[in-house]
Each structure stands twice: as structure tokens, then as C-alpha cells.
Short mmCIF file of N, CA, C and O in Angstrom, two decimals:
data_model
loop_
_atom_site.label_atom_id
_atom_site.label_comp_id
_atom_site.label_asym_id
_atom_site.label_seq_id
_atom_site.Cartn_x
_atom_site.Cartn_y
_atom_site.Cartn_z
N UNK V 1064 -22.85 1.24 -19.71
CA UNK V 1064 -23.51 0.24 -20.71
C UNK V 1064 -24.61 -0.75 -19.71
O UNK V 1064 -24.19 -1.18 -18.71
N UNK V 1065 -25.76 -0.47 -20.05
CA UNK V 1065 -26.92 -1.24 -19.14
C UNK V 1065 -26.79 -3.00 -19.38
O UNK V 1065 -26.49 -3.24 -20.64
N UNK V 1066 -27.28 -3.39 -18.22
CA UNK V 1066 -27.14 -5.09 -18.35
C UNK V 1066 -28.22 -5.60 -19.68
O UNK V 1066 -27.86 -6.69 -20.17
N UNK V 1067 -29.24 -4.55 -20.49
CA UNK V 1067 -29.70 -5.27 -21.42
C UNK V 1067 -29.07 -5.29 -22.96
O UNK V 1067 -29.01 -6.64 -23.19
N UNK V 1068 -28.02 -4.54 -22.96
CA UNK V 1068 -26.96 -4.71 -24.13
C UNK V 1068 -26.13 -5.62 -23.69
O UNK V 1068 -25.83 -6.37 -24.83
N UNK V 1069 -25.70 -5.90 -22.69
CA UNK V 1069 -24.71 -6.86 -22.43
C UNK V 1069 -25.57 -8.12 -22.68
O UNK V 1069 -24.85 -8.99 -23.40
N UNK V 1070 -26.56 -8.20 -22.00
CA UNK V 1070 -27.23 -9.56 -22.01
C UNK V 1070 -27.87 -10.03 -23.75
O UNK V 1070 -27.40 -11.35 -24.10
N UNK V 1071 -27.92 -8.87 -24.52
CA UNK V 1071 -28.17 -8.89 -26.05
C UNK V 1071 -27.02 -9.48 -26.60
O UNK V 1071 -27.05 -10.60 -27.61
N UNK V 1072 -25.91 -8.93 -26.69
CA UNK V 1072 -24.59 -9.38 -26.92
C UNK V 1072 -24.19 -10.74 -26.80
O UNK V 1072 -23.73 -11.49 -27.64
N UNK V 1073 -24.36 -11.04 -25.54
CA UNK V 1073 -24.12 -12.37 -25.01
C UNK V 1073 -24.96 -13.39 -25.64
O UNK V 1073 -24.19 -14.40 -26.26
N UNK V 1074 -26.24 -13.15 -25.75
CA UNK V 1074 -27.07 -14.33 -26.17
C UNK V 1074 -27.11 -14.53 -27.83
O UNK V 1074 -26.80 -15.45 -28.48
N UNK V 1075 -26.64 -13.46 -28.53
CA UNK V 1075 -26.08 -13.38 -29.91
C UNK V 1075 -24.83 -14.19 -30.01
O UNK V 1075 -25.07 -15.16 -31.04
N UNK V 1076 -24.08 -13.64 -29.55
CA UNK V 1076 -22.67 -14.54 -29.39
C UNK V 1076 -22.78 -15.98 -29.21
O UNK V 1076 -22.38 -16.55 -29.84
N UNK V 1077 -23.56 -16.29 -28.15
CA UNK V 1077 -23.39 -17.61 -27.71
C UNK V 1077 -24.48 -18.50 -28.47
O UNK V 1077 -24.15 -19.47 -28.75
N UNK V 1078 -25.36 -17.93 -29.42
CA UNK V 1078 -26.41 -18.51 -30.27
C UNK V 1078 -25.61 -18.95 -31.15
O UNK V 1078 -25.34 -19.93 -32.26
N UNK V 1079 -24.60 -17.50 -31.81
CA UNK V 1079 -24.23 -18.17 -33.06
C UNK V 1079 -22.94 -18.93 -32.87
O UNK V 1079 -22.60 -19.96 -33.69
N UNK V 1080 -22.66 -19.21 -31.59
CA UNK V 1080 -21.09 -20.11 -31.02
C UNK V 1080 -21.19 -21.36 -31.20
O UNK V 1080 -20.83 -22.24 -31.21
N UNK V 1081 -23.22 -21.45 -30.82
CA UNK V 1081 -23.60 -22.72 -30.76
C UNK V 1081 -23.35 -23.91 -32.43
O UNK V 1081 -23.18 -24.73 -32.01
N UNK V 1082 -23.38 -22.93 -33.24
CA UNK V 1082 -23.41 -23.87 -34.74
C UNK V 1082 -21.73 -23.68 -34.86
O UNK V 1082 -21.65 -24.12 -36.21
N UNK V 1083 -21.15 -23.17 -34.48
CA UNK V 1083 -19.54 -23.10 -34.92
C UNK V 1083 -18.73 -24.28 -34.57
O UNK V 1083 -19.16 -25.39 -33.69
N UNK V 1084 -18.64 -25.14 -35.90
CA UNK V 1084 -18.00 -25.99 -36.13
C UNK V 1084 -16.64 -26.63 -35.46
O UNK V 1084 -16.14 -27.60 -35.19
N UNK V 1085 -15.83 -25.82 -34.65
CA UNK V 1085 -14.51 -25.79 -34.09
C UNK V 1085 -14.69 -26.88 -33.06
O UNK V 1085 -13.55 -27.72 -32.82
N UNK V 1086 -15.53 -26.58 -32.18
CA UNK V 1086 -15.84 -27.41 -30.93
C UNK V 1086 -16.75 -28.03 -30.92
O UNK V 1086 -17.85 -27.82 -31.19
N UNK V 1087 -16.78 -29.62 -30.45
CA UNK V 1087 -17.46 -30.43 -30.73
C UNK V 1087 -18.60 -30.41 -29.92
O UNK V 1087 -19.82 -30.38 -30.31
N UNK V 1088 -18.30 -30.10 -28.58
CA UNK V 1088 -19.48 -29.89 -27.38
C UNK V 1088 -20.31 -28.68 -27.80
O UNK V 1088 -19.51 -27.68 -27.83
N UNK V 1089 -21.63 -28.67 -27.96
CA UNK V 1089 -22.60 -27.94 -27.94
C UNK V 1089 -22.66 -26.70 -26.66
O UNK V 1089 -22.53 -25.41 -26.85
N UNK V 1090 -22.48 -27.57 -25.59
CA UNK V 1090 -22.67 -26.58 -24.19
C UNK V 1090 -21.47 -25.53 -24.15
O UNK V 1090 -21.39 -24.76 -23.81
N UNK V 1091 -20.33 -26.41 -24.22
CA UNK V 1091 -18.98 -25.59 -24.23
C UNK V 1091 -18.90 -24.08 -24.92
O UNK V 1091 -18.46 -23.27 -24.93
N UNK V 1092 -19.45 -24.63 -26.30
CA UNK V 1092 -19.35 -23.45 -27.49
C UNK V 1092 -20.27 -22.43 -27.14
O UNK V 1092 -20.10 -21.22 -27.08
N UNK V 1093 -21.07 -22.77 -26.42
CA UNK V 1093 -22.23 -21.72 -25.98
C UNK V 1093 -21.85 -20.93 -24.92
O UNK V 1093 -22.13 -19.48 -24.84
N UNK V 1094 -21.42 -21.92 -23.95
CA UNK V 1094 -20.73 -21.11 -22.79
C UNK V 1094 -19.27 -20.09 -23.30
O UNK V 1094 -19.32 -18.80 -22.54
N UNK V 1095 -18.81 -20.31 -23.86
CA UNK V 1095 -17.62 -19.83 -24.71
C UNK V 1095 -18.32 -18.45 -25.63
O UNK V 1095 -17.83 -16.99 -25.17
N UNK V 1096 -19.09 -19.03 -26.27
CA UNK V 1096 -19.84 -17.46 -27.07
C UNK V 1096 -20.84 -16.30 -26.06
O UNK V 1096 -20.55 -15.22 -26.15
N UNK V 1097 -21.18 -17.01 -24.89
CA UNK V 1097 -21.54 -15.97 -24.15
C UNK V 1097 -20.66 -15.31 -23.61
O UNK V 1097 -20.78 -14.01 -22.86
N UNK V 1098 -19.78 -15.78 -22.86
CA UNK V 1098 -18.56 -15.04 -22.27
C UNK V 1098 -18.16 -13.94 -23.11
O UNK V 1098 -17.87 -12.93 -22.69
N UNK V 1099 -17.84 -14.34 -24.31
CA UNK V 1099 -17.37 -13.54 -25.21
C UNK V 1099 -17.93 -12.46 -25.76
O UNK V 1099 -17.40 -11.21 -25.74
N UNK V 1100 -19.29 -12.80 -25.82
CA UNK V 1100 -20.37 -11.74 -26.64
C UNK V 1100 -20.41 -10.65 -24.88
O UNK V 1100 -20.68 -9.39 -25.21
N UNK V 1101 -20.58 -11.42 -23.76
CA UNK V 1101 -20.32 -10.01 -22.82
C UNK V 1101 -19.27 -9.32 -22.47
O UNK V 1101 -19.21 -8.11 -22.14
N UNK V 1102 -17.91 -10.11 -22.82
CA UNK V 1102 -16.76 -9.55 -22.62
C UNK V 1102 -16.88 -7.93 -23.83
O UNK V 1102 -16.28 -7.10 -23.53
N UNK V 1103 -17.17 -8.80 -25.17
CA UNK V 1103 -16.57 -7.60 -26.20
C UNK V 1103 -18.01 -6.36 -25.79
O UNK V 1103 -17.96 -5.44 -26.27
N UNK V 1104 -19.12 -6.93 -25.23
CA UNK V 1104 -19.98 -5.62 -25.31
C UNK V 1104 -19.82 -4.58 -23.81
O UNK V 1104 -19.88 -3.58 -23.89
N UNK V 1105 -19.06 -5.32 -23.15
CA UNK V 1105 -18.77 -4.28 -21.47
C UNK V 1105 -17.48 -3.58 -22.29
O UNK V 1105 -17.07 -2.47 -21.75
N UNK V 1106 -16.64 -3.85 -23.41
CA UNK V 1106 -15.63 -3.11 -23.64
C UNK V 1106 -15.97 -2.22 -24.64
O UNK V 1106 -15.07 -1.68 -24.96
N UNK V 1107 -17.09 -2.24 -25.19
CA UNK V 1107 -17.38 -1.08 -26.03
C UNK V 1107 -17.40 0.14 -25.89
O UNK V 1107 -16.81 0.90 -26.51
N UNK V 1108 -17.86 0.36 -24.38
CA UNK V 1108 -17.94 1.95 -24.26
C UNK V 1108 -16.75 2.18 -24.21
O UNK V 1108 -16.11 3.31 -24.49
N UNK V 1109 -15.15 1.43 -23.83
CA UNK V 1109 -13.92 1.81 -23.91
C UNK V 1109 -13.07 1.87 -24.98
O UNK V 1109 -12.70 2.84 -25.66
N UNK V 1110 -14.10 1.53 -26.20
CA UNK V 1110 -13.52 1.59 -27.27
C UNK V 1110 -13.85 2.88 -28.06
O UNK V 1110 -13.18 3.45 -28.45
N UNK V 1111 -15.03 3.19 -27.68
CA UNK V 1111 -15.49 4.05 -28.35
C UNK V 1111 -14.83 5.41 -27.80
O UNK V 1111 -14.77 6.57 -28.33
N UNK V 1112 -14.54 5.40 -26.74
CA UNK V 1112 -13.87 6.64 -25.79
C UNK V 1112 -12.49 6.95 -26.42
O UNK V 1112 -11.73 7.54 -26.70
N UNK V 1113 -11.69 5.33 -26.94
CA UNK V 1113 -10.37 5.61 -27.32
C UNK V 1113 -10.38 6.47 -28.76
O UNK V 1113 -9.46 6.78 -29.39
N UNK V 1114 -11.95 5.85 -29.71
CA UNK V 1114 -11.43 6.47 -30.92
C UNK V 1114 -12.06 7.79 -31.14
O UNK V 1114 -12.33 8.11 -32.21
N UNK V 1115 -12.38 8.17 -29.93
CA UNK V 1115 -13.22 9.56 -29.72
C UNK V 1115 -14.69 9.78 -30.04
O UNK V 1115 -15.42 10.87 -30.52
N UNK V 1116 -15.49 8.99 -29.99
CA UNK V 1116 -17.04 8.78 -30.37
C UNK V 1116 -18.10 9.38 -29.26
O UNK V 1116 -17.64 8.92 -27.86
#
């Protein structure tokens, strides 16, 4: 997976996490969203492999 896709997913998840009301600090929510988006995008090729796509 190329860095552009990783960055895209990280930015989208970070932006969505910024509006999540569970954690009060916006910076923490954004950083968690960026990390989660990057991790999930990095795992996508592995998921495709196990599903046989």
C-alpha cells in the first residue's frame, strides 16, 4: 500500500475522530483517529489476502 492511501485514511479518520464526543480533548481525539486510520489502512492488504481478493 502506498503512502498516499495511508495518509488519506489517516486524515479521514483523524477528521472524523475530531468530532467524536467521547474524549473531551480535540487534539487527543485527532491523534488517536490519525493513528487508527493509518493502522487500519496498513492492515487492509493483509485482510484482502486472508479473504482471497
